[in-house]
């Protein structure tokens, strides 16, 4: 019996060992391990996706933050560099802008006024020049503004005005008289040079007064301007006796810069308001005679005289004591029409006497109106060359009414036919011919007296 139990126990043990070592049991264990391992891999995949998204967001934020910090640091460094080299940049910038500034149009120059504190050197050496402007009255309270730059008036000088379309026709602006006074004040404050101011209104005195008032305010210490206002040319038409005092104040204020002053239809005693005139130009007065001219020239030291009037001829300067004024003249301008007789010995004698009354270094300027004919032009040139040779003087001749091509042909004909005439100098605007000790400078058609000197 015991034997059987023992044998049974041994058999069960062998069977258990056999079961434990069977392939089925081993595969079950491996399967369980595989399942546990696959679950862990799946979990890691899920966690990895979540971690990657979070890391990406954090990395992006960190990168943006790093870029912001880097850019901020770069800006701070550049600001420090700019602060350290600001003085150098300003010193280098001003001369460059100073070279560019004269080539800018007037609109850009006016806008650069806003940064004048940063570019002080520019405004000390460069001018803002206002183109010619004409104020003409059309009624008791309306004034027209004539200028080539109407946008300048609208946008920069008086931008606070809302100009209606009907007030601007073909570039001509119509304003009220009180607006004209304000416009003159703005001109005095916002520009450096006025090329030509033409006043032809019923309130010329008020406009001159507004100009003087604005200039006096800008000249004060608390609101000093960059430089004194300059006025090159001024024309005043139609003023009465009450305006003479303020007009004389304007002339006296701009006496250092004004080059041309023209009065028309104005009654004025020059002896009261003017101490000295250097240049006097009178033109277009039909009934101006030598007696009236002598009264105008009395007690005046005129240096440059130009009279273009129908009744003033060469013999007029030898009458009524006008020859005394000739002794101080530097230049004398006379116009000869087509009726001037080149063959008249009497007229020739008058011309020679006038030249003899002038100083040795005096210059006679002739505007000779000619027909558009080469032969006539050559005769005129020959006439003035003979006068210059006989008086050993210098004459400047401008032919009018003839083309430049005919003038050149006349010069060539004169040089071919006259052996004693020589061409000694030639510029882009004038030609110098000599005969003996006299000389005649022939101006081109589109040049004026004085412009050839600039060349």
Short mmCIF file of C-alpha atoms in Angstrom, two decimals:
data_model
loop_
_atom_site.label_atom_id
_atom_site.label_comp_id
_atom_site.label_asym_id
_atom_site.label_seq_id
_atom_site.Cartn_x
_atom_site.Cartn_y
_atom_site.Cartn_z
CA UNK A 1 0.00 0.00 0.00
CA UNK A 2 2.77 2.36 0.89
CA UNK A 3 4.44 1.36 -2.25
CA UNK A 4 1.52 2.43 -4.24
CA UNK A 5 1.27 5.80 -2.47
CA UNK A 6 4.93 6.40 -2.98
CA UNK A 7 4.78 5.46 -6.56
CA UNK A 8 1.72 7.69 -7.04
CA UNK A 9 3.47 10.63 -5.41
CA UNK A 10 6.47 10.15 -7.62
CA UNK A 11 4.28 9.94 -10.66
CA UNK A 12 2.41 13.15 -9.72
CA UNK A 13 5.68 14.94 -9.15
CA UNK A 14 6.97 13.88 -12.51
CA UNK A 15 3.76 14.98 -14.10
CA UNK A 16 3.98 18.38 -12.36
CA UNK A 17 7.53 18.81 -13.54
CA UNK A 18 6.42 17.81 -16.94
CA UNK A 19 3.62 20.35 -16.85
CA UNK A 20 5.90 23.06 -15.56
CA UNK A 21 8.32 22.47 -18.32
CA UNK A 22 5.82 22.11 -21.09
CA UNK A 23 5.76 24.45 -24.12
CA UNK A 24 2.25 25.65 -23.45
CA UNK A 25 3.08 27.00 -20.05
CA UNK A 26 6.24 28.72 -21.33
CA UNK A 27 4.29 30.42 -24.13
CA UNK A 28 1.71 31.64 -21.68
CA UNK A 29 4.40 33.31 -19.61
CA UNK A 30 5.95 34.90 -22.66
CA UNK A 31 2.53 36.08 -23.81
CA UNK A 32 1.87 37.73 -20.47
CA UNK A 33 5.27 39.41 -20.56
CA UNK A 34 4.65 40.59 -24.13
CA UNK A 35 1.29 42.02 -23.21
CA UNK A 36 2.75 43.86 -20.26
CA UNK A 37 5.59 45.14 -22.44
CA UNK A 38 3.23 46.25 -25.25
CA UNK A 39 1.01 48.07 -22.77
CA UNK A 40 4.07 49.93 -21.47
CA UNK A 41 5.18 50.80 -25.00
CA UNK A 42 1.72 52.12 -25.83
CA UNK A 43 1.70 54.17 -22.64
CA UNK A 44 5.10 55.61 -23.47
CA UNK A 45 3.86 56.57 -26.92
CA UNK A 46 0.90 58.43 -25.43
CA UNK A 47 3.09 60.16 -22.87
CA UNK A 48 5.66 60.99 -25.54
CA UNK A 49 3.07 62.75 -27.73
CA UNK A 50 1.87 64.84 -24.83
CA UNK A 51 5.40 65.61 -23.74
CA UNK A 52 6.47 66.51 -27.27
CA UNK A 53 3.60 68.97 -27.72
CA UNK A 54 4.36 70.57 -24.37
CA UNK A 55 8.08 70.69 -25.12
CA UNK A 56 7.37 72.24 -28.53
CA UNK A 57 5.19 74.93 -26.99
CA UNK A 58 7.73 75.61 -24.29
CA UNK A 59 10.54 75.65 -26.85
CA UNK A 60 8.67 78.09 -29.06
CA UNK A 61 7.96 80.36 -26.12
CA UNK A 62 11.54 80.09 -24.96
CA UNK A 63 12.80 80.81 -28.46
CA UNK A 64 10.50 83.84 -28.84
CA UNK A 65 11.56 85.03 -25.43
CA UNK A 66 15.18 84.54 -26.36
CA UNK A 67 14.65 86.45 -29.60
CA UNK A 68 12.89 89.25 -27.75
CA UNK A 69 15.71 89.41 -25.24
CA UNK A 70 18.26 89.32 -28.02
CA UNK A 71 16.50 92.02 -30.03
CA UNK A 72 16.05 94.15 -26.93
CA UNK A 73 19.70 93.72 -26.15
CA UNK A 74 20.60 94.59 -29.75
CA UNK A 75 18.38 97.68 -29.65
CA UNK A 76 19.95 98.78 -26.40
CA UNK A 77 23.40 98.25 -27.83
CA UNK A 78 22.52 100.15 -31.02
CA UNK A 79 21.00 102.96 -28.97
CA UNK A 80 24.15 103.11 -26.92
CA UNK A 81 26.20 103.20 -30.10
CA UNK A 82 23.95 105.90 -31.53
CA UNK A 83 24.23 107.92 -28.34
CA UNK A 84 27.97 107.58 -28.39
CA UNK A 85 28.27 108.57 -32.06
CA UNK A 86 25.38 111.04 -32.31
CA UNK A 87 27.70 114.01 -32.42
CA UNK A 88 29.72 112.41 -35.21
CA UNK A 89 26.59 111.63 -37.25
CA UNK A 90 25.34 115.21 -36.96
CA UNK A 91 28.67 116.60 -38.05
CA UNK A 92 28.73 114.28 -41.04
CA UNK A 93 25.05 114.70 -41.91
CA UNK A 94 24.89 118.48 -42.06
CA UNK A 95 27.52 118.98 -44.80
CA UNK A 96 25.94 116.25 -46.91
CA UNK A 97 22.48 117.77 -46.60
CA UNK A 98 24.00 121.16 -47.22
CA UNK A 99 25.21 119.94 -50.61
CA UNK A 100 21.82 118.38 -51.41
CA UNK A 101 19.72 121.27 -50.09
CA UNK A 102 20.19 123.68 -53.04
CA UNK A 103 18.85 121.02 -55.43
CA UNK A 104 15.60 120.51 -53.49
CA UNK A 105 12.46 122.29 -54.59
CA UNK A 106 10.93 124.96 -52.43
CA UNK A 107 8.29 122.60 -51.03
CA UNK A 108 10.89 120.27 -49.53
CA UNK A 109 12.86 123.24 -48.23
CA UNK A 110 9.84 124.58 -46.42
CA UNK A 111 9.14 121.17 -44.89
CA UNK A 112 12.74 120.90 -43.69
CA UNK A 113 12.07 123.94 -41.52
CA UNK A 114 10.60 121.53 -38.98
CA UNK A 115 13.97 119.88 -38.36
CA UNK A 116 16.04 123.04 -38.47
CA UNK A 117 17.20 122.55 -34.88
CA UNK A 118 18.92 119.30 -35.87
CA UNK A 119 20.40 120.72 -39.07
CA UNK A 120 21.38 124.19 -37.98
CA UNK A 121 24.34 124.39 -40.32
CA UNK A 122 22.12 123.84 -43.35
CA UNK A 123 19.93 126.84 -42.68
CA UNK A 124 22.93 129.00 -41.92
CA UNK A 125 24.34 128.47 -45.40
CA UNK A 126 21.33 127.71 -47.62
CA UNK A 127 18.50 130.05 -48.55
CA UNK A 128 14.82 129.43 -49.11
CA UNK A 129 13.91 131.77 -51.93
CA UNK A 130 10.31 132.68 -52.74
CA UNK A 131 9.60 132.86 -56.50
CA UNK A 132 8.18 136.11 -57.91
CA UNK A 133 4.72 136.87 -56.55
CA UNK A 134 2.26 139.55 -57.64
CA UNK A 135 -0.67 140.85 -55.61
CA UNK A 136 -3.13 142.68 -57.86
CA UNK A 137 -6.38 144.24 -56.71
CA UNK A 138 -9.51 143.45 -58.73
CA UNK A 139 -12.08 145.15 -56.47
CA UNK A 140 -12.27 147.07 -53.22
CA UNK A 141 -11.82 143.97 -51.05
CA UNK A 142 -10.57 141.23 -53.42
CA UNK A 143 -6.99 140.60 -54.49
CA UNK A 144 -5.54 138.18 -57.01
CA UNK A 145 -2.29 136.32 -56.38
CA UNK A 146 -0.21 135.70 -59.50
CA UNK A 147 2.63 133.21 -59.09
CA UNK A 148 4.10 130.19 -60.80
CA UNK A 149 3.76 128.14 -57.60
CA UNK A 150 0.18 128.45 -56.38
CA UNK A 151 0.52 125.20 -54.40
CA UNK A 152 3.18 126.90 -52.32
CA UNK A 153 0.67 129.52 -51.19
CA UNK A 154 -2.07 126.99 -50.49
CA UNK A 155 -0.10 124.24 -48.76
CA UNK A 156 2.79 125.93 -47.00
CA UNK A 157 2.30 129.66 -46.51
CA UNK A 158 -1.37 129.73 -45.49
CA UNK A 159 -2.39 126.06 -44.98
CA UNK A 160 -5.12 126.99 -42.47
CA UNK A 161 -7.23 128.55 -45.24
CA UNK A 162 -9.74 126.29 -46.94
CA UNK A 163 -9.53 127.64 -50.46
CA UNK A 164 -12.62 126.88 -52.50
CA UNK A 165 -12.27 125.58 -56.01
CA UNK A 166 -13.93 128.65 -57.49
CA UNK A 167 -11.24 130.89 -55.94
CA UNK A 168 -8.46 129.15 -57.91
CA UNK A 169 -8.62 129.58 -61.67
CA UNK A 170 -5.65 128.75 -63.92
CA UNK A 171 -3.25 129.00 -61.00
CA UNK A 172 -4.54 132.47 -59.97
CA UNK A 173 -5.78 132.63 -56.37
CA UNK A 174 -8.41 135.15 -55.29
CA UNK A 175 -8.37 136.21 -51.64
CA UNK A 176 -9.71 138.99 -49.43
CA UNK A 177 -7.67 142.04 -48.48
CA UNK A 178 -7.22 140.92 -44.85
CA UNK A 179 -5.96 137.56 -46.07
CA UNK A 180 -3.39 139.37 -48.21
CA UNK A 181 -1.98 141.09 -45.12
CA UNK A 182 -1.66 137.75 -43.34
CA UNK A 183 -0.01 136.26 -46.42
CA UNK A 184 2.63 138.99 -46.44
CA UNK A 185 3.32 138.34 -42.76
CA UNK A 186 3.73 134.61 -43.40
CA UNK A 187 6.11 135.31 -46.25
CA UNK A 188 8.29 137.42 -43.96
CA UNK A 189 8.45 134.62 -41.38
CA UNK A 190 8.84 131.50 -43.51
CA UNK A 191 11.26 132.40 -46.30
CA UNK A 192 14.73 133.92 -46.45
CA UNK A 193 14.66 135.72 -49.78
CA UNK A 194 11.89 137.25 -51.91
CA UNK A 195 12.88 137.30 -55.56
CA UNK A 196 10.28 139.85 -56.68
CA UNK A 197 7.41 141.35 -54.70
CA UNK A 198 4.85 143.13 -56.90
CA UNK A 199 2.17 145.16 -55.10
CA UNK A 200 -0.62 146.58 -57.24
CA UNK A 201 -3.52 146.99 -54.83
CA UNK A 202 -5.50 149.68 -53.07
CA UNK A 203 -3.87 148.68 -49.77
CA UNK A 204 -0.20 148.87 -50.76
CA UNK A 205 0.52 150.90 -47.64
CA UNK A 206 -1.15 148.34 -45.36
CA UNK A 207 0.74 145.49 -47.02
CA UNK A 208 4.06 147.28 -46.58
CA UNK A 209 3.18 148.00 -42.97
CA UNK A 210 2.34 144.31 -42.38
CA UNK A 211 5.66 143.32 -43.93
CA UNK A 212 7.61 145.68 -41.69
CA UNK A 213 5.68 144.59 -38.60
CA UNK A 214 6.35 140.92 -39.24
CA UNK A 215 10.03 141.53 -39.96
CA UNK A 216 10.44 143.56 -36.77
CA UNK A 217 8.82 140.76 -34.75
CA UNK A 218 11.05 138.06 -36.21
CA UNK A 219 14.12 140.19 -35.55
CA UNK A 220 13.49 140.19 -31.80
CA UNK A 221 15.80 138.20 -29.54
CA UNK A 222 13.12 135.84 -28.28
CA UNK A 223 12.07 134.89 -31.80
CA UNK A 224 15.16 135.59 -33.84
CA UNK A 225 15.23 134.18 -37.36
CA UNK A 226 18.13 132.35 -38.94
CA UNK A 227 19.12 135.31 -41.12
CA UNK A 228 17.72 138.70 -42.15
CA UNK A 229 15.05 138.64 -44.81
CA UNK A 230 16.30 139.68 -48.26
CA UNK A 231 14.31 141.37 -51.01
CA UNK A 232 15.85 141.35 -54.50
CA UNK A 233 13.23 143.22 -56.53
CA UNK A 234 10.19 145.26 -55.62
CA UNK A 235 7.51 146.87 -57.77
CA UNK A 236 4.82 149.15 -56.37
CA UNK A 237 2.02 150.36 -58.64
CA UNK A 238 -0.66 152.89 -57.75
CA UNK A 239 0.04 154.38 -54.32
CA UNK A 240 -0.94 157.77 -52.95
CA UNK A 241 0.90 160.30 -50.80
CA UNK A 242 -0.20 158.67 -47.54
CA UNK A 243 1.75 155.51 -48.39
CA UNK A 244 5.05 157.23 -49.10
CA UNK A 245 6.34 157.08 -45.55
CA UNK A 246 5.82 153.36 -45.04
CA UNK A 247 7.13 152.61 -48.55
CA UNK A 248 10.28 154.56 -47.76
CA UNK A 249 10.67 152.52 -44.57
CA UNK A 250 10.50 149.31 -46.61
CA UNK A 251 13.09 150.63 -49.06
CA UNK A 252 15.37 151.68 -46.23
CA UNK A 253 15.06 148.32 -44.44
CA UNK A 254 15.89 146.29 -47.55
CA UNK A 255 18.43 148.77 -48.96
CA UNK A 256 21.32 146.34 -48.39
CA UNK A 257 19.78 143.59 -50.52
CA UNK A 258 17.39 145.21 -52.99
CA UNK A 259 18.73 145.29 -56.55
CA UNK A 260 15.80 146.74 -58.45
CA UNK A 261 13.09 149.12 -57.31
CA UNK A 262 10.26 150.15 -59.62
CA UNK A 263 7.50 152.70 -58.95
CA UNK A 264 4.58 153.25 -61.33
CA UNK A 265 1.76 155.76 -61.03
CA UNK A 266 3.03 157.01 -57.71
CA UNK A 267 3.61 160.54 -56.44
CA UNK A 268 6.72 160.72 -54.29
CA UNK A 269 9.34 163.27 -53.32
CA UNK A 270 12.61 161.35 -53.49
CA UNK A 271 14.52 164.12 -51.75
CA UNK A 272 12.49 163.64 -48.57
CA UNK A 273 12.50 159.88 -48.25
CA UNK A 274 15.75 158.78 -49.91
CA UNK A 275 19.26 159.84 -49.01
CA UNK A 276 21.04 158.39 -52.02
CA UNK A 277 20.17 156.51 -55.21
CA UNK A 278 22.82 154.50 -57.07
CA UNK A 279 20.65 153.16 -59.89
CA UNK A 280 17.73 154.87 -61.60
CA UNK A 281 15.72 153.20 -64.36
CA UNK A 282 12.81 154.99 -65.98
CA UNK A 283 10.84 153.53 -68.85
CA UNK A 284 7.55 153.86 -70.67
CA UNK A 285 6.84 157.51 -69.76
CA UNK A 286 5.77 159.16 -72.98
CA UNK A 287 5.98 162.80 -71.90
CA UNK A 288 9.20 162.63 -69.90
CA UNK A 289 11.36 165.51 -71.12
CA UNK A 290 14.90 166.66 -70.40
CA UNK A 291 13.64 169.43 -68.08
CA UNK A 292 11.73 166.94 -65.90
CA UNK A 293 14.66 164.55 -65.95
CA UNK A 294 17.01 167.27 -64.78
CA UNK A 295 14.79 167.87 -61.73
CA UNK A 296 14.82 164.16 -60.92
CA UNK A 297 18.61 163.98 -61.19
CA UNK A 298 19.24 167.16 -59.23
CA UNK A 299 21.44 166.65 -56.15
CA UNK A 300 21.56 162.88 -56.70
CA UNK A 301 24.75 160.87 -57.16
CA UNK A 302 23.46 158.43 -59.75
CA UNK A 303 25.95 155.76 -60.82
CA UNK A 304 23.78 153.70 -63.17
CA UNK A 305 21.24 155.48 -65.34
CA UNK A 306 18.80 153.86 -67.76
CA UNK A 307 16.16 156.00 -69.48
CA UNK A 308 13.99 154.36 -72.15
CA UNK A 309 11.43 156.99 -73.10
CA UNK A 310 10.39 158.29 -76.54
CA UNK A 311 11.46 161.91 -75.94
CA UNK A 312 14.84 161.19 -74.35
CA UNK A 313 17.55 161.15 -77.02
CA UNK A 314 21.31 161.68 -76.96
CA UNK A 315 20.93 165.45 -77.21
CA UNK A 316 18.62 165.40 -74.13
CA UNK A 317 21.61 164.56 -71.91
CA UNK A 318 23.36 167.72 -73.05
CA UNK A 319 20.49 170.03 -72.00
CA UNK A 320 19.16 171.51 -68.74
CA UNK A 321 22.29 170.65 -66.79
CA UNK A 322 21.96 166.87 -67.14
CA UNK A 323 25.56 166.70 -68.38
CA UNK A 324 26.66 167.27 -64.76
CA UNK A 325 25.11 163.94 -63.81
CA UNK A 326 26.97 162.22 -66.65
CA UNK A 327 30.33 162.91 -65.02
CA UNK A 328 29.57 160.47 -62.17
CA UNK A 329 27.99 157.69 -64.19
CA UNK A 330 29.44 154.20 -64.37
CA UNK A 331 26.87 152.96 -66.90
CA UNK A 332 24.41 154.75 -69.17
CA UNK A 333 21.72 152.84 -71.08
CA UNK A 334 20.04 154.37 -74.14
CA UNK A 335 17.67 152.82 -76.65
CA UNK A 336 17.91 153.62 -80.37
CA UNK A 337 14.89 152.84 -82.53
CA UNK A 338 14.79 152.07 -86.24
CA UNK A 339 14.40 155.81 -86.88
CA UNK A 340 17.92 156.46 -85.58
CA UNK A 341 19.85 157.98 -88.50
CA UNK A 342 23.22 156.28 -88.89
CA UNK A 343 24.28 158.80 -91.55
CA UNK A 344 23.44 161.96 -89.56
CA UNK A 345 26.57 163.88 -88.61
CA UNK A 346 24.62 165.92 -86.04
CA UNK A 347 23.42 162.80 -84.24
CA UNK A 348 26.92 161.38 -84.41
CA UNK A 349 28.26 164.54 -82.78
CA UNK A 350 25.75 164.23 -79.93
CA UNK A 351 26.81 160.63 -79.26
CA UNK A 352 30.48 161.60 -79.12
CA UNK A 353 29.80 164.50 -76.73
CA UNK A 354 27.83 162.25 -74.37
CA UNK A 355 30.73 159.77 -74.27
CA UNK A 356 33.18 162.57 -73.64
CA UNK A 357 31.12 163.83 -70.70
CA UNK A 358 31.20 160.39 -69.07
CA UNK A 359 34.21 159.22 -67.02
CA UNK A 360 37.06 157.44 -68.78
CA UNK A 361 36.01 154.07 -67.39
CA UNK A 362 32.30 154.74 -68.01
CA UNK A 363 30.34 152.19 -70.04
CA UNK A 364 27.72 153.07 -72.64
CA UNK A 365 24.99 150.44 -73.09
CA UNK A 366 23.02 150.59 -76.32
CA UNK A 367 19.78 148.79 -77.20
CA UNK A 368 19.52 149.20 -80.96
CA UNK A 369 16.31 148.05 -82.62
CA UNK A 370 17.12 146.69 -86.06
CA UNK A 371 15.33 145.14 -88.97
CA UNK A 372 15.79 141.41 -89.44
CA UNK A 373 18.43 142.08 -92.06
CA UNK A 374 22.10 141.05 -92.08
CA UNK A 375 23.27 144.15 -93.93
CA UNK A 376 21.47 146.52 -91.54
CA UNK A 377 22.88 144.72 -88.51
CA UNK A 378 26.41 144.91 -89.95
CA UNK A 379 26.00 148.68 -90.51
CA UNK A 380 24.88 149.16 -86.89
CA UNK A 381 27.89 147.23 -85.58
CA UNK A 382 30.24 149.21 -87.80
CA UNK A 383 28.70 152.50 -86.62
CA UNK A 384 29.28 151.81 -82.93
CA UNK A 385 32.76 150.45 -83.61
CA UNK A 386 33.68 153.74 -85.28
CA UNK A 387 32.27 155.71 -82.33
CA UNK A 388 34.23 153.57 -79.86
CA UNK A 389 37.42 153.95 -81.89
CA UNK A 390 37.06 157.74 -82.13
CA UNK A 391 36.37 158.20 -78.40
CA UNK A 392 38.60 155.30 -77.19
CA UNK A 393 35.70 154.02 -75.11
CA UNK A 394 33.91 150.75 -74.39
CA UNK A 395 30.38 150.14 -75.64
CA UNK A 396 28.01 147.25 -75.05
CA UNK A 397 25.58 146.65 -77.88
CA UNK A 398 22.39 144.59 -77.82
CA UNK A 399 20.55 144.19 -81.09
CA UNK A 400 16.79 143.80 -80.86
CA UNK A 401 14.29 142.69 -83.48
CA UNK A 402 16.71 140.36 -85.25
CA UNK A 403 17.42 136.66 -84.94
CA UNK A 404 20.62 135.27 -83.47
CA UNK A 405 21.50 133.61 -86.76
CA UNK A 406 21.39 136.97 -88.57
CA UNK A 407 23.52 138.54 -85.84
CA UNK A 408 26.20 135.88 -86.33
CA UNK A 409 26.11 136.39 -90.09
CA UNK A 410 26.48 140.15 -89.63
CA UNK A 411 29.55 139.64 -87.42
CA UNK A 412 31.10 137.39 -90.06
CA UNK A 413 30.42 139.93 -92.81
CA UNK A 414 31.93 142.73 -90.70
CA UNK A 415 35.11 140.74 -90.03
CA UNK A 416 35.50 139.88 -93.72
CA UNK A 417 35.03 143.41 -95.09
CA UNK A 418 36.76 145.51 -92.41
CA UNK A 419 40.48 144.86 -92.10
CA UNK A 420 40.83 147.02 -88.98
CA UNK A 421 38.18 145.12 -86.97
CA UNK A 422 39.33 142.19 -84.84
CA UNK A 423 37.64 139.61 -82.69
CA UNK A 424 39.55 139.54 -79.41
CA UNK A 425 37.29 137.62 -77.04
CA UNK A 426 34.30 135.34 -77.20
CA UNK A 427 32.11 133.97 -74.45
CA UNK A 428 28.93 131.96 -74.49
CA UNK A 429 26.89 135.16 -74.19
CA UNK A 430 28.93 137.93 -75.82
CA UNK A 431 31.49 138.70 -78.52
CA UNK A 432 34.15 141.39 -78.17
CA UNK A 433 35.20 143.34 -81.27
CA UNK A 434 37.91 146.00 -81.35
CA UNK A 435 38.76 148.82 -83.67
CA UNK A 436 41.80 150.87 -82.73
CA UNK A 437 41.63 151.56 -78.98
CA UNK A 438 37.86 151.22 -78.84
CA UNK A 439 35.85 148.08 -78.22
CA UNK A 440 32.27 146.93 -78.70
CA UNK A 441 30.81 143.97 -76.83
CA UNK A 442 27.93 142.40 -78.76
CA UNK A 443 25.46 140.50 -76.60
CA UNK A 444 23.54 137.46 -77.72
CA UNK A 445 19.84 137.81 -78.42
CA UNK A 446 18.66 136.27 -75.15
CA UNK A 447 21.23 137.90 -72.85
CA UNK A 448 20.88 141.11 -70.90
CA UNK A 449 23.40 143.65 -69.68
CA UNK A 450 25.33 142.37 -66.70
CA UNK A 451 24.68 138.69 -67.36
CA UNK A 452 27.78 138.44 -69.55
CA UNK A 453 29.87 139.71 -66.63
CA UNK A 454 28.81 136.67 -64.57
CA UNK A 455 30.24 134.33 -67.20
#
